[in-house]
CSV table of C-alpha atoms in Angstrom, one decimal:
chain,number,residue,atom,x,y,z
A,17,MET,CA,0.0,0.1,0.1
A,18,LEU,CA,2.8,2.3,0.7
A,19,LEU,CA,4.8,1.5,-2.3
A,20,ALA,CA,1.7,2.0,-4.3
A,21,ALA,CA,1.2,5.4,-2.9
A,22,ALA,CA,4.7,6.5,-3.1
A,23,LEU,CA,4.2,5.3,-7.0
A,24,ALA,CA,1.6,7.4,-7.4
A,25,GLY,CA,3.0,10.3,-5.9
A,26,ALA,CA,1.0,10.6,-2.9
A,27,GLY,CA,4.0,10.8,-0.6
A,28,ILE,CA,7.2,9.0,0.7
A,29,THR,CA,7.7,5.8,2.4
A,30,TYR,CA,10.7,3.6,3.5
A,31,GLY,CA,11.2,0.2,3.2
A,32,PRO,CA,13.6,-2.6,2.1
A,33,SER,CA,15.8,-1.9,-0.7
A,34,PHE,CA,15.1,-5.7,-2.5
A,35,VAL,CA,11.4,-4.2,-2.7
A,36,PHE,CA,12.4,-0.8,-3.7
A,37,ASP,CA,15.2,-0.9,-6.1
A,38,PRO,CA,14.1,-2.0,-9.3
A,39,TYR,CA,11.7,1.1,-8.9
A,40,VAL,CA,14.9,3.2,-8.5
A,41,ALA,CA,16.4,1.0,-11.4
A,42,ASP,CA,13.6,2.1,-13.7
A,43,GLY,CA,13.1,6.0,-12.5
A,44,ARG,CA,9.9,5.8,-10.9
A,45,LEU,CA,11.1,6.5,-7.6
A,46,ILE,CA,13.8,8.2,-6.1
A,47,VAL,CA,15.8,7.7,-3.3
A,48,LEU,CA,16.0,11.2,-1.0
A,49,MET,CA,18.5,10.0,1.7
A,50,PRO,CA,21.2,7.9,0.0
A,51,ASP,CA,23.6,8.5,3.1
A,52,LEU,CA,21.3,7.4,5.9
A,53,VAL,CA,22.5,4.3,7.8
A,54,THR,CA,19.7,2.1,9.5
A,55,ALA,CA,19.7,-0.5,11.8
A,56,GLU,CA,19.4,-4.1,10.4
A,57,LEU,CA,16.4,-6.0,11.1
A,58,ALA,CA,16.0,-9.9,11.6
A,59,ILE,CA,13.5,-11.5,9.6
A,60,GLN,CA,12.1,-14.8,11.1
A,61,ALA,CA,10.2,-17.5,10.6
A,62,VAL,CA,7.9,-18.3,13.2
A,63,TYR,CA,6.1,-22.2,12.9
A,64,PRO,CA,4.9,-24.5,15.7
A,65,THR,CA,7.3,-26.5,17.3
A,66,ASN,CA,7.1,-30.1,17.8
A,67,ARG,CA,9.4,-33.1,17.1
A,68,TYR,CA,8.5,-33.7,13.4
A,69,VAL,CA,9.0,-30.6,11.0
A,70,PRO,CA,7.4,-31.3,8.0
A,71,LEU,CA,10.2,-31.6,4.8
A,72,LYS,CA,7.9,-29.2,2.9
A,73,LEU,CA,8.5,-26.9,5.6
A,74,ARG,CA,12.1,-27.7,6.5
A,75,SER,CA,12.7,-27.1,3.0
A,76,PHE,CA,10.9,-23.5,2.4
A,77,VAL,CA,12.4,-22.2,5.4
A,78,ASP,CA,15.9,-23.1,4.1
A,79,HIS,CA,15.0,-21.6,0.8
A,80,LEU,CA,14.1,-18.5,2.3
A,81,ALA,CA,17.1,-18.5,4.0
A,82,ILE,CA,19.5,-18.6,1.0
A,83,GLU,CA,17.3,-16.5,-1.3
A,84,LEU,CA,16.8,-13.6,1.2
A,85,GLU,CA,21.1,-13.3,2.2
A,86,ALA,CA,21.4,-13.2,-1.5
A,87,ALA,CA,18.6,-10.3,-1.7
A,88,LEU,CA,20.1,-8.5,0.9
A,89,SER,CA,24.1,-8.6,0.5
């Protein structure tokens, strides 16, 4: 919703570079404060704990960790 508002010229927003970079690259958005240093935030996968973790869930969490690390580095 905030991204859509910024794209429509309705204001400014803040968010992760992996979301906004494509829009900056094609000129639809501009970076207002390029030297701003922000705190790193953790991303967590939360699921019920028990002895058995379904393979689909384990595979998804592993894939998510790999893809997010690549996207955020």
